[in-house]
DNA sequence: CTTTCCAAGACGAAA
DNA sequence: TCTTGGAAAG
């Protein structure tokens, strides 16, 4: 493969010009010396990574196929692929070995399966199937555990086994590690049971010719370390989100990187490590520096994503962690609108606020923002209920990511089970599922009898079934032969088709006919229409995989013939992809995103709203790592580009009973120190503020007339009091036309204001002219830093060490409205900008903010 | 032996 | 809201 790389490098390296100093340094860093890029949120790490790859190829003449880039999600991989394509072209990009840890391992394991003692047609066993296996293995221990008064859930056992695997401990290691020290400790019994189950679980997987997610990595390590020639192609390894790697993944990196002799580049940010619960080891950063002598660290500290005030608040949250290594982030943007923090009496009130506020923002931004610009980030998906219905009530389209994932839906798994069985007859979980779809009246007992026979005859369960229906073997106790005729017929028909090379979409179509799946859904599922649509969606997915540039490119040196059939590729893609990966782009632009904070990592939105920022939820009450919860909130906050909203409720229904809730200590600790970090007051978005939003997003500001039109429309159509009876919400106050008409001060009657700490006195009466309120609560923080930026450098520091923002913050006249006595001087505001008259206390329209 | 139906209980984050 | 488990019906 002669790389035709020697071209006008001056032209192809033009992309270097768009990098900042630190990024450039990272890109140009000597390829042979190990590199850690420590990149804060929004600091252009993907840009640095892709540029480095491009530079390795264009300048250092590395063949694209000698570069291995690993990410955690398919989404991250495809984004990287897309951006690299811009730099070096689609052709060469396709040759770069890019993918998730799991997919990359699977790729090689298919080729070298025999080396590690598995068959090339192994099936990836997902968590749900693993859980079922474990649940079965746990049954014999039920009585014993019950006698000791211990309840052991299958999920718990699975996660403990998974943790062991993530650390590279096999069943023997696990048992040895939990050798009894105290015979009377119930923990000993538990660990002993888990140890046995672990052993049996492994055996079950091997018998099923199957690897679970952890196995993909473990067998990958095994392959690469025992068969180093499998990595001969490798000249450089790059790892994204390194702070979330576990021990096994780190070993994998080391194994793959062996032939490169230290040509390793990783990108990470300890502040964004949020996967400790699935065994991520931040310590891998230090470990790498030890294992790869001479590792250089480069820090990307300039944030291009968020406004100054969002960054400032986010940093204030994360830096409460005293064990954290202090770091700063610089913003290239103006301070912008102060993040909003609000309190509500109920989930419904909170959800309503979010819905109406989204509508209001769309109106006040004159159409500059669309539904797709909003994200609601949740601590866990169950919180979406109230929010979804509130959005629905306001006719706001939304897409809930996470929650029940596409490939975990039963209708999808039904179909996949048949296909898995066709590809891998030994895969028991698929058999168990498919055998009763549609119902063939095969129960637990019958299956048990079949399994028993299979074990005795050393055949797979499926073979036993086939032999019974062929009358080559006697029937089992609960007669099964007649019941399974149609099942065997179906599997055989598909097997034949697949052998002839039928495409996955065709196979699915045929399967649906053979088992009459549509009718089956109609009969058994109340929501059969949606489910049937999902099946169609699966066919679409299958055809996409089929055409999809087969990224699994040829293996030039290692002549192992690829055993990948189209069916196998499709099945693997199904098991290793997640929901977000295949949802269409246009679709998501028109919908508000609702997702978990975890799933939001690596993404950004113009407006981010985070509800339920409460004790018990955030930090989650059962968390094992308190600081990780804090970092999670930091990650969530730093997804926001222009506007950030945090909210919490004082009462939440948990399992039937209503419990009182306090504001999250992560936030109350911040507001206690600096009450201006957040405001309870939603912004009116005068021209200058809108301009900042436009600037940060790199969009054209909306025409004033359009804004006016939409705002008027919004006021006409939205009933503010949908909120909450007595609480004349501040939103109402600010949005009412009365405000701009200069209504009497008494208009602002009483408002509950969620500033300060969570347990603050809930109500204060404010009697202040709304105009002053609006101006005071907003402009200083918005405007002061802008003038500051102009005066000083083009970049303002937002770290806690930064004194430049302090004066504004400590200005007594700038305290939140609720705590201010009646008489207030507006001098501070006027001095800075000169207020236009009659424009709500904001500068007149002609004023152009000094943008950077 | 299997299926169906109904009440009670739960509810963390993911490849 | 969805899952789970037990009891009765098929």
PDB file of C-alpha atoms in Angstrom, chain A residues 351-601:
ATOM      1  CA  UNK A 351     -41.275  20.729  34.704  1.00  0.00           C
ATOM      2  CA  UNK A 352     -43.746  23.434  33.754  1.00  0.00           C
ATOM      3  CA  UNK A 353     -41.161  26.077  34.289  1.00  0.00           C
ATOM      4  CA  UNK A 354     -38.735  24.258  32.048  1.00  0.00           C
ATOM      5  CA  UNK A 355     -41.308  23.839  29.307  1.00  0.00           C
ATOM      6  CA  UNK A 356     -42.525  27.425  29.390  1.00  0.00           C
ATOM      7  CA  UNK A 357     -39.026  28.796  29.719  1.00  0.00           C
ATOM      8  CA  UNK A 358     -37.914  26.922  26.637  1.00  0.00           C
ATOM      9  CA  UNK A 359     -40.817  28.405  24.745  1.00  0.00           C
ATOM     10  CA  UNK A 360     -40.026  31.820  26.100  1.00  0.00           C
ATOM     11  CA  UNK A 361     -36.401  31.561  25.077  1.00  0.00           C
ATOM     12  CA  UNK A 362     -37.290  30.600  21.555  1.00  0.00           C
ATOM     13  CA  UNK A 363     -39.525  33.652  21.404  1.00  0.00           C
ATOM     14  CA  UNK A 364     -37.112  36.063  23.062  1.00  0.00           C
ATOM     15  CA  UNK A 365     -34.286  34.924  20.825  1.00  0.00           C
ATOM     16  CA  UNK A 366     -36.363  35.797  17.817  1.00  0.00           C
ATOM     17  CA  UNK A 367     -36.028  32.333  16.368  1.00  0.00           C
ATOM     18  CA  UNK A 368     -32.265  32.212  16.744  1.00  0.00           C
ATOM     19  CA  UNK A 369     -32.769  29.110  18.891  1.00  0.00           C
ATOM     20  CA  UNK A 370     -34.760  26.094  17.833  1.00  0.00           C
ATOM     21  CA  UNK A 371     -35.966  23.099  19.785  1.00  0.00           C
ATOM     22  CA  UNK A 372     -32.842  21.156  18.950  1.00  0.00           C
ATOM     23  CA  UNK A 373     -30.738  23.760  20.758  1.00  0.00           C
ATOM     24  CA  UNK A 374     -32.082  22.724  24.140  1.00  0.00           C
ATOM     25  CA  UNK A 375     -31.009  19.856  26.305  1.00  0.00           C
ATOM     26  CA  UNK A 376     -32.447  18.737  29.604  1.00  0.00           C
ATOM     27  CA  UNK A 377     -29.835  16.728  31.457  1.00  0.00           C
ATOM     28  CA  UNK A 378     -30.937  14.342  34.153  1.00  0.00           C
ATOM     29  CA  UNK A 379     -29.155  12.469  36.901  1.00  0.00           C
ATOM     30  CA  UNK A 380     -31.095   9.374  35.899  1.00  0.00           C
ATOM     31  CA  UNK A 381     -33.630   8.680  33.229  1.00  0.00           C
ATOM     32  CA  UNK A 382     -36.582   8.026  35.528  1.00  0.00           C
ATOM     33  CA  UNK A 383     -36.682  11.770  36.199  1.00  0.00           C
ATOM     34  CA  UNK A 384     -37.870  12.404  32.677  1.00  0.00           C
ATOM     35  CA  UNK A 385     -41.493  11.561  33.343  1.00  0.00           C
ATOM     36  CA  UNK A 386     -42.764  14.861  34.686  1.00  0.00           C
ATOM     37  CA  UNK A 387     -40.674  16.738  32.159  1.00  0.00           C
ATOM     38  CA  UNK A 388     -41.878  14.804  29.191  1.00  0.00           C
ATOM     39  CA  UNK A 389     -45.491  15.418  30.048  1.00  0.00           C
ATOM     40  CA  UNK A 390     -44.870  19.109  30.661  1.00  0.00           C
ATOM     41  CA  UNK A 391     -43.205  19.441  27.284  1.00  0.00           C
ATOM     42  CA  UNK A 392     -46.021  17.552  25.712  1.00  0.00           C
ATOM     43  CA  UNK A 393     -48.533  19.899  27.280  1.00  0.00           C
ATOM     44  CA  UNK A 394     -46.731  22.833  25.711  1.00  0.00           C
ATOM     45  CA  UNK A 395     -46.461  21.002  22.399  1.00  0.00           C
ATOM     46  CA  UNK A 396     -42.670  20.981  22.468  1.00  0.00           C
ATOM     47  CA  UNK A 397     -41.228  18.032  20.574  1.00  0.00           C
ATOM     48  CA  UNK A 398     -38.617  16.101  22.486  1.00  0.00           C
ATOM     49  CA  UNK A 399     -36.444  13.050  22.125  1.00  0.00           C
ATOM     50  CA  UNK A 400     -35.533  11.012  25.154  1.00  0.00           C
ATOM     51  CA  UNK A 401     -32.164   9.376  24.769  1.00  0.00           C
ATOM     52  CA  UNK A 402     -31.012   6.646  27.046  1.00  0.00           C
ATOM     53  CA  UNK A 403     -33.716   5.073  29.111  1.00  0.00           C
ATOM     54  CA  UNK A 404     -34.884   2.108  27.146  1.00  0.00           C
ATOM     55  CA  UNK A 405     -32.410   1.678  24.378  1.00  0.00           C
ATOM     56  CA  UNK A 406     -33.304   0.641  20.909  1.00  0.00           C
ATOM     57  CA  UNK A 407     -31.312  -2.571  20.884  1.00  0.00           C
ATOM     58  CA  UNK A 408     -32.680  -3.546  24.258  1.00  0.00           C
ATOM     59  CA  UNK A 409     -36.309  -3.496  23.205  1.00  0.00           C
ATOM     60  CA  UNK A 410     -37.968  -6.849  23.186  1.00  0.00           C
ATOM     61  CA  UNK A 411     -39.121  -6.733  19.581  1.00  0.00           C
ATOM     62  CA  UNK A 412     -35.570  -6.013  18.468  1.00  0.00           C
ATOM     63  CA  UNK A 413     -34.092  -8.680  20.671  1.00  0.00           C
ATOM     64  CA  UNK A 414     -36.617 -11.199  19.394  1.00  0.00           C
ATOM     65  CA  UNK A 415     -35.450 -10.683  15.847  1.00  0.00           C
ATOM     66  CA  UNK A 416     -31.794 -10.567  16.760  1.00  0.00           C
ATOM     67  CA  UNK A 417     -32.138 -13.791  18.735  1.00  0.00           C
ATOM     68  CA  UNK A 418     -33.123 -15.743  15.635  1.00  0.00           C
ATOM     69  CA  UNK A 419     -30.310 -14.258  13.631  1.00  0.00           C
ATOM     70  CA  UNK A 420     -27.804 -14.883  16.400  1.00  0.00           C
ATOM     71  CA  UNK A 421     -28.894 -18.472  16.450  1.00  0.00           C
ATOM     72  CA  UNK A 422     -28.359 -18.742  12.723  1.00  0.00           C
ATOM     73  CA  UNK A 423     -24.850 -17.367  13.058  1.00  0.00           C
ATOM     74  CA  UNK A 424     -23.959 -19.148  16.271  1.00  0.00           C
ATOM     75  CA  UNK A 425     -26.036 -22.241  17.083  1.00  0.00           C
ATOM     76  CA  UNK A 426     -24.392 -22.566  20.478  1.00  0.00           C
ATOM     77  CA  UNK A 427     -25.635 -19.251  21.798  1.00  0.00           C
ATOM     78  CA  UNK A 428     -28.063 -20.396  24.447  1.00  0.00           C
ATOM     79  CA  UNK A 429     -29.507 -16.994  25.438  1.00  0.00           C
ATOM     80  CA  UNK A 430     -30.760 -16.549  21.890  1.00  0.00           C
ATOM     81  CA  UNK A 431     -32.314 -19.975  21.889  1.00  0.00           C
ATOM     82  CA  UNK A 432     -34.110 -19.354  25.143  1.00  0.00           C
ATOM     83  CA  UNK A 433     -35.579 -16.193  23.769  1.00  0.00           C
ATOM     84  CA  UNK A 434     -36.425 -17.257  20.245  1.00  0.00           C
ATOM     85  CA  UNK A 435     -37.951 -20.578  21.134  1.00  0.00           C
ATOM     86  CA  UNK A 436     -41.117 -18.962  22.426  1.00  0.00           C
ATOM     87  CA  UNK A 437     -41.512 -16.220  19.845  1.00  0.00           C
ATOM     88  CA  UNK A 438     -44.255 -16.671  18.931  1.00  0.00           C
ATOM     89  CA  UNK A 439     -45.324 -18.677  21.908  1.00  0.00           C
ATOM     90  CA  UNK A 440     -44.760 -22.393  21.419  1.00  0.00           C
ATOM     91  CA  UNK A 441     -45.518 -23.381  24.969  1.00  0.00           C
ATOM     92  CA  UNK A 442     -42.035 -24.350  25.891  1.00  0.00           C
ATOM     93  CA  UNK A 443     -41.517 -23.605  29.514  1.00  0.00           C
ATOM     94  CA  UNK A 444     -38.768 -23.768  32.016  1.00  0.00           C
ATOM     95  CA  UNK A 445     -39.051 -27.494  32.530  1.00  0.00           C
ATOM     96  CA  UNK A 446     -38.843 -28.386  28.871  1.00  0.00           C
ATOM     97  CA  UNK A 447     -35.858 -26.182  28.380  1.00  0.00           C
ATOM     98  CA  UNK A 448     -34.168 -27.701  31.365  1.00  0.00           C
ATOM     99  CA  UNK A 449     -34.644 -31.152  29.925  1.00  0.00           C
ATOM    100  CA  UNK A 450     -33.165 -30.032  26.632  1.00  0.00           C
ATOM    101  CA  UNK A 451     -30.179 -28.403  28.286  1.00  0.00           C
ATOM    102  CA  UNK A 452     -29.554 -31.509  30.315  1.00  0.00           C
ATOM    103  CA  UNK A 453     -29.602 -33.630  27.190  1.00  0.00           C
ATOM    104  CA  UNK A 454     -27.290 -31.198  25.467  1.00  0.00           C
ATOM    105  CA  UNK A 455     -24.765 -31.431  28.273  1.00  0.00           C
ATOM    106  CA  UNK A 456     -24.858 -35.213  28.227  1.00  0.00           C
ATOM    107  CA  UNK A 457     -24.507 -35.583  24.486  1.00  0.00           C
ATOM    108  CA  UNK A 458     -22.038 -32.727  24.143  1.00  0.00           C
ATOM    109  CA  UNK A 459     -24.198 -31.205  21.486  1.00  0.00           C
ATOM    110  CA  UNK A 460     -25.601 -27.725  21.525  1.00  0.00           C
ATOM    111  CA  UNK A 461     -29.161 -27.299  22.722  1.00  0.00           C
ATOM    112  CA  UNK A 462     -30.209 -26.309  19.254  1.00  0.00           C
ATOM    113  CA  UNK A 463     -28.728 -29.483  17.807  1.00  0.00           C
ATOM    114  CA  UNK A 464     -30.594 -31.536  20.358  1.00  0.00           C
ATOM    115  CA  UNK A 465     -33.808 -29.847  19.351  1.00  0.00           C
ATOM    116  CA  UNK A 466     -33.123 -30.427  15.689  1.00  0.00           C
ATOM    117  CA  UNK A 467     -32.393 -34.072  16.303  1.00  0.00           C
ATOM    118  CA  UNK A 468     -35.577 -34.491  18.234  1.00  0.00           C
ATOM    119  CA  UNK A 469     -37.685 -32.979  15.500  1.00  0.00           C
ATOM    120  CA  UNK A 470     -35.839 -35.128  12.980  1.00  0.00           C
ATOM    121  CA  UNK A 471     -36.671 -38.129  15.118  1.00  0.00           C
ATOM    122  CA  UNK A 472     -32.990 -38.953  15.413  1.00  0.00           C
ATOM    123  CA  UNK A 473     -33.320 -38.733  19.139  1.00  0.00           C
ATOM    124  CA  UNK A 474     -36.148 -39.596  21.508  1.00  0.00           C
ATOM    125  CA  UNK A 475     -38.319 -36.802  22.738  1.00  0.00           C
ATOM    126  CA  UNK A 476     -37.773 -35.310  26.175  1.00  0.00           C
ATOM    127  CA  UNK A 477     -40.208 -35.623  29.064  1.00  0.00           C
ATOM    128  CA  UNK A 478     -42.612 -32.799  28.380  1.00  0.00           C
ATOM    129  CA  UNK A 479     -43.139 -33.639  24.733  1.00  0.00           C
ATOM    130  CA  UNK A 480     -41.484 -31.050  22.630  1.00  0.00           C
ATOM    131  CA  UNK A 481     -41.179 -32.524  19.182  1.00  0.00           C
ATOM    132  CA  UNK A 482     -44.394 -31.287  17.622  1.00  0.00           C
ATOM    133  CA  UNK A 483     -44.173 -27.931  19.325  1.00  0.00           C
ATOM    134  CA  UNK A 484     -40.801 -27.187  17.839  1.00  0.00           C
ATOM    135  CA  UNK A 485     -41.302 -28.233  14.251  1.00  0.00           C
ATOM    136  CA  UNK A 486     -42.032 -24.696  13.103  1.00  0.00           C
ATOM    137  CA  UNK A 487     -39.120 -23.340  15.080  1.00  0.00           C
ATOM    138  CA  UNK A 488     -36.618 -25.709  13.543  1.00  0.00           C
ATOM    139  CA  UNK A 489     -38.062 -25.065  10.113  1.00  0.00           C
ATOM    140  CA  UNK A 490     -37.630 -21.339  10.542  1.00  0.00           C
ATOM    141  CA  UNK A 491     -34.066 -21.567  11.778  1.00  0.00           C
ATOM    142  CA  UNK A 492     -33.127 -23.898   8.958  1.00  0.00           C
ATOM    143  CA  UNK A 493     -34.698 -21.746   6.317  1.00  0.00           C
ATOM    144  CA  UNK A 494     -32.781 -18.736   7.573  1.00  0.00           C
ATOM    145  CA  UNK A 495     -29.601 -20.693   7.852  1.00  0.00           C
ATOM    146  CA  UNK A 496     -29.899 -21.704   4.238  1.00  0.00           C
ATOM    147  CA  UNK A 497     -30.575 -18.185   3.103  1.00  0.00           C
ATOM    148  CA  UNK A 498     -27.648 -16.875   5.080  1.00  0.00           C
ATOM    149  CA  UNK A 499     -25.381 -19.530   3.637  1.00  0.00           C
ATOM    150  CA  UNK A 500     -26.360 -18.355   0.178  1.00  0.00           C
ATOM    151  CA  UNK A 501     -25.268 -14.900   1.207  1.00  0.00           C
ATOM    152  CA  UNK A 502     -28.637 -13.260   1.739  1.00  0.00           C
ATOM    153  CA  UNK A 503     -28.340  -9.771   3.184  1.00  0.00           C
ATOM    154  CA  UNK A 504     -29.412  -9.072   6.756  1.00  0.00           C
ATOM    155  CA  UNK A 505     -32.406  -6.954   5.689  1.00  0.00           C
ATOM    156  CA  UNK A 506     -33.633  -9.835   3.525  1.00  0.00           C
ATOM    157  CA  UNK A 507     -33.080 -12.292   6.328  1.00  0.00           C
ATOM    158  CA  UNK A 508     -35.118 -10.166   8.684  1.00  0.00           C
ATOM    159  CA  UNK A 509     -37.925  -9.807   6.153  1.00  0.00           C
ATOM    160  CA  UNK A 510     -38.044 -13.538   5.631  1.00  0.00           C
ATOM    161  CA  UNK A 511     -37.972 -14.161   9.369  1.00  0.00           C
ATOM    162  CA  UNK A 512     -40.880 -11.820   9.931  1.00  0.00           C
ATOM    163  CA  UNK A 513     -42.907 -13.782   7.388  1.00  0.00           C
ATOM    164  CA  UNK A 514     -41.902 -17.157   8.738  1.00  0.00           C
ATOM    165  CA  UNK A 515     -42.915 -16.463  12.305  1.00  0.00           C
ATOM    166  CA  UNK A 516     -45.760 -14.106  11.450  1.00  0.00           C
ATOM    167  CA  UNK A 517     -44.191 -11.522  13.678  1.00  0.00           C
ATOM    168  CA  UNK A 518     -46.533  -8.680  12.873  1.00  0.00           C
ATOM    169  CA  UNK A 519     -49.536 -10.750  13.879  1.00  0.00           C
ATOM    170  CA  UNK A 520     -47.709 -11.937  16.928  1.00  0.00           C
ATOM    171  CA  UNK A 521     -47.142  -8.333  17.981  1.00  0.00           C
ATOM    172  CA  UNK A 522     -50.751  -7.427  17.308  1.00  0.00           C
ATOM    173  CA  UNK A 523     -51.903 -10.283  19.457  1.00  0.00           C
ATOM    174  CA  UNK A 524     -49.591  -9.823  22.355  1.00  0.00           C
ATOM    175  CA  UNK A 525     -48.626  -6.155  22.476  1.00  0.00           C
ATOM    176  CA  UNK A 526     -50.896  -3.256  23.205  1.00  0.00           C
ATOM    177  CA  UNK A 527     -48.377  -0.961  21.607  1.00  0.00           C
ATOM    178  CA  UNK A 528     -47.757  -3.180  18.632  1.00  0.00           C
ATOM    179  CA  UNK A 529     -47.639  -0.311  16.180  1.00  0.00           C
ATOM    180  CA  UNK A 530     -44.635   1.331  17.784  1.00  0.00           C
ATOM    181  CA  UNK A 531     -42.945  -2.001  18.126  1.00  0.00           C
ATOM    182  CA  UNK A 532     -43.587  -2.837  14.504  1.00  0.00           C
ATOM    183  CA  UNK A 533     -42.095   0.514  13.544  1.00  0.00           C
ATOM    184  CA  UNK A 534     -39.037  -0.382  15.555  1.00  0.00           C
ATOM    185  CA  UNK A 535     -38.720  -3.593  13.606  1.00  0.00           C
ATOM    186  CA  UNK A 536     -38.807  -1.597  10.388  1.00  0.00           C
ATOM    187  CA  UNK A 537     -36.188   0.670  11.890  1.00  0.00           C
ATOM    188  CA  UNK A 538     -34.030  -2.364  12.512  1.00  0.00           C
ATOM    189  CA  UNK A 539     -34.262  -3.265   8.843  1.00  0.00           C
ATOM    190  CA  UNK A 540     -33.132   0.238   7.981  1.00  0.00           C
ATOM    191  CA  UNK A 541     -30.253  -0.092  10.383  1.00  0.00           C
ATOM    192  CA  UNK A 542     -29.323  -3.414   8.822  1.00  0.00           C
ATOM    193  CA  UNK A 543     -29.193  -1.930   5.352  1.00  0.00           C
ATOM    194  CA  UNK A 544     -27.077   0.934   6.623  1.00  0.00           C
ATOM    195  CA  UNK A 545     -24.580  -1.429   8.175  1.00  0.00           C
ATOM    196  CA  UNK A 546     -24.519  -3.285   4.908  1.00  0.00           C
ATOM    197  CA  UNK A 547     -23.586  -0.275   2.828  1.00  0.00           C
ATOM    198  CA  UNK A 548     -21.669   1.451   5.573  1.00  0.00           C
ATOM    199  CA  UNK A 549     -18.149   1.886   4.476  1.00  0.00           C
ATOM    200  CA  UNK A 550     -16.875  -1.275   5.894  1.00  0.00           C
ATOM    201  CA  UNK A 551     -14.453   0.206   8.304  1.00  0.00           C
ATOM    202  CA  UNK A 552     -13.017  -3.166   9.058  1.00  0.00           C
ATOM    203  CA  UNK A 553     -10.422  -2.824   6.434  1.00  0.00           C
ATOM    204  CA  UNK A 554      -8.257  -5.496   5.034  1.00  0.00           C
ATOM    205  CA  UNK A 555      -5.482  -6.865   7.094  1.00  0.00           C
ATOM    206  CA  UNK A 556      -2.516  -6.765   4.777  1.00  0.00           C
ATOM    207  CA  UNK A 557       0.191  -8.387   6.873  1.00  0.00           C
ATOM    208  CA  UNK A 558      -1.796 -10.890   8.810  1.00  0.00           C
ATOM    209  CA  UNK A 559      -3.212 -13.122   6.204  1.00  0.00           C
ATOM    210  CA  UNK A 560      -5.941 -14.551   8.393  1.00  0.00           C
ATOM    211  CA  UNK A 561      -8.936 -14.671   6.104  1.00  0.00           C
ATOM    212  CA  UNK A 562     -11.824 -12.603   7.272  1.00  0.00           C
ATOM    213  CA  UNK A 563     -14.622 -14.797   8.444  1.00  0.00           C
ATOM    214  CA  UNK A 564     -17.008 -11.905   8.636  1.00  0.00           C
ATOM    215  CA  UNK A 565     -20.271 -12.545   6.903  1.00  0.00           C
ATOM    216  CA  UNK A 566     -22.701  -9.685   6.363  1.00  0.00           C
ATOM    217  CA  UNK A 567     -24.911 -11.260   8.988  1.00  0.00           C
ATOM    218  CA  UNK A 568     -22.113 -11.377  11.519  1.00  0.00           C
ATOM    219  CA  UNK A 569     -21.168  -7.776  10.868  1.00  0.00           C
ATOM    220  CA  UNK A 570     -24.743  -6.710  11.326  1.00  0.00           C
ATOM    221  CA  UNK A 571     -25.131  -8.610  14.580  1.00  0.00           C
ATOM    222  CA  UNK A 572     -21.957  -7.196  15.967  1.00  0.00           C
ATOM    223  CA  UNK A 573     -22.908  -3.658  14.997  1.00  0.00           C
ATOM    224  CA  UNK A 574     -26.214  -4.170  16.772  1.00  0.00           C
ATOM    225  CA  UNK A 575     -24.594  -5.340  19.953  1.00  0.00           C
ATOM    226  CA  UNK A 576     -21.926  -2.676  20.055  1.00  0.00           C
ATOM    227  CA  UNK A 577     -23.848   0.409  19.091  1.00  0.00           C
ATOM    228  CA  UNK A 578     -25.974   2.521  21.329  1.00  0.00           C
ATOM    229  CA  UNK A 579     -29.112   4.512  20.885  1.00  0.00           C
ATOM    230  CA  UNK A 580     -27.615   7.885  20.158  1.00  0.00           C
ATOM    231  CA  UNK A 581     -25.448   6.566  17.405  1.00  0.00           C
ATOM    232  CA  UNK A 582     -28.028   5.990  14.790  1.00  0.00           C
ATOM    233  CA  UNK A 583     -30.588   8.654  15.354  1.00  0.00           C
ATOM    234  CA  UNK A 584     -30.774  10.909  12.374  1.00  0.00           C
ATOM    235  CA  UNK A 585     -29.272  14.369  12.512  1.00  0.00           C
ATOM    236  CA  UNK A 586     -32.135  16.326  10.994  1.00  0.00           C
ATOM    237  CA  UNK A 587     -34.462  14.645  13.384  1.00  0.00           C
ATOM    238  CA  UNK A 588     -32.607  15.788  16.453  1.00  0.00           C
ATOM    239  CA  UNK A 589     -32.456  19.376  15.266  1.00  0.00           C
ATOM    240  CA  UNK A 590     -36.171  19.704  15.671  1.00  0.00           C
ATOM    241  CA  UNK A 591     -36.420  18.226  19.117  1.00  0.00           C
ATOM    242  CA  UNK A 592     -35.486  19.135  22.641  1.00  0.00           C
ATOM    243  CA  UNK A 593     -33.034  16.525  23.879  1.00  0.00           C
ATOM    244  CA  UNK A 594     -33.692  14.817  27.164  1.00  0.00           C
ATOM    245  CA  UNK A 595     -30.834  12.642  28.289  1.00  0.00           C
ATOM    246  CA  UNK A 596     -28.696  11.680  31.238  1.00  0.00           C
ATOM    247  CA  UNK A 597     -25.705  13.670  32.368  1.00  0.00           C
ATOM    248  CA  UNK A 598     -23.532  10.651  31.678  1.00  0.00           C
ATOM    249  CA  UNK A 599     -24.705  10.322  28.118  1.00  0.00           C
ATOM    250  CA  UNK A 600     -24.167  14.046  27.574  1.00  0.00           C
ATOM    251  CA  UNK A 601     -20.424  13.790  27.951  1.00  0.00           C
TER     252      UNK A 601
END
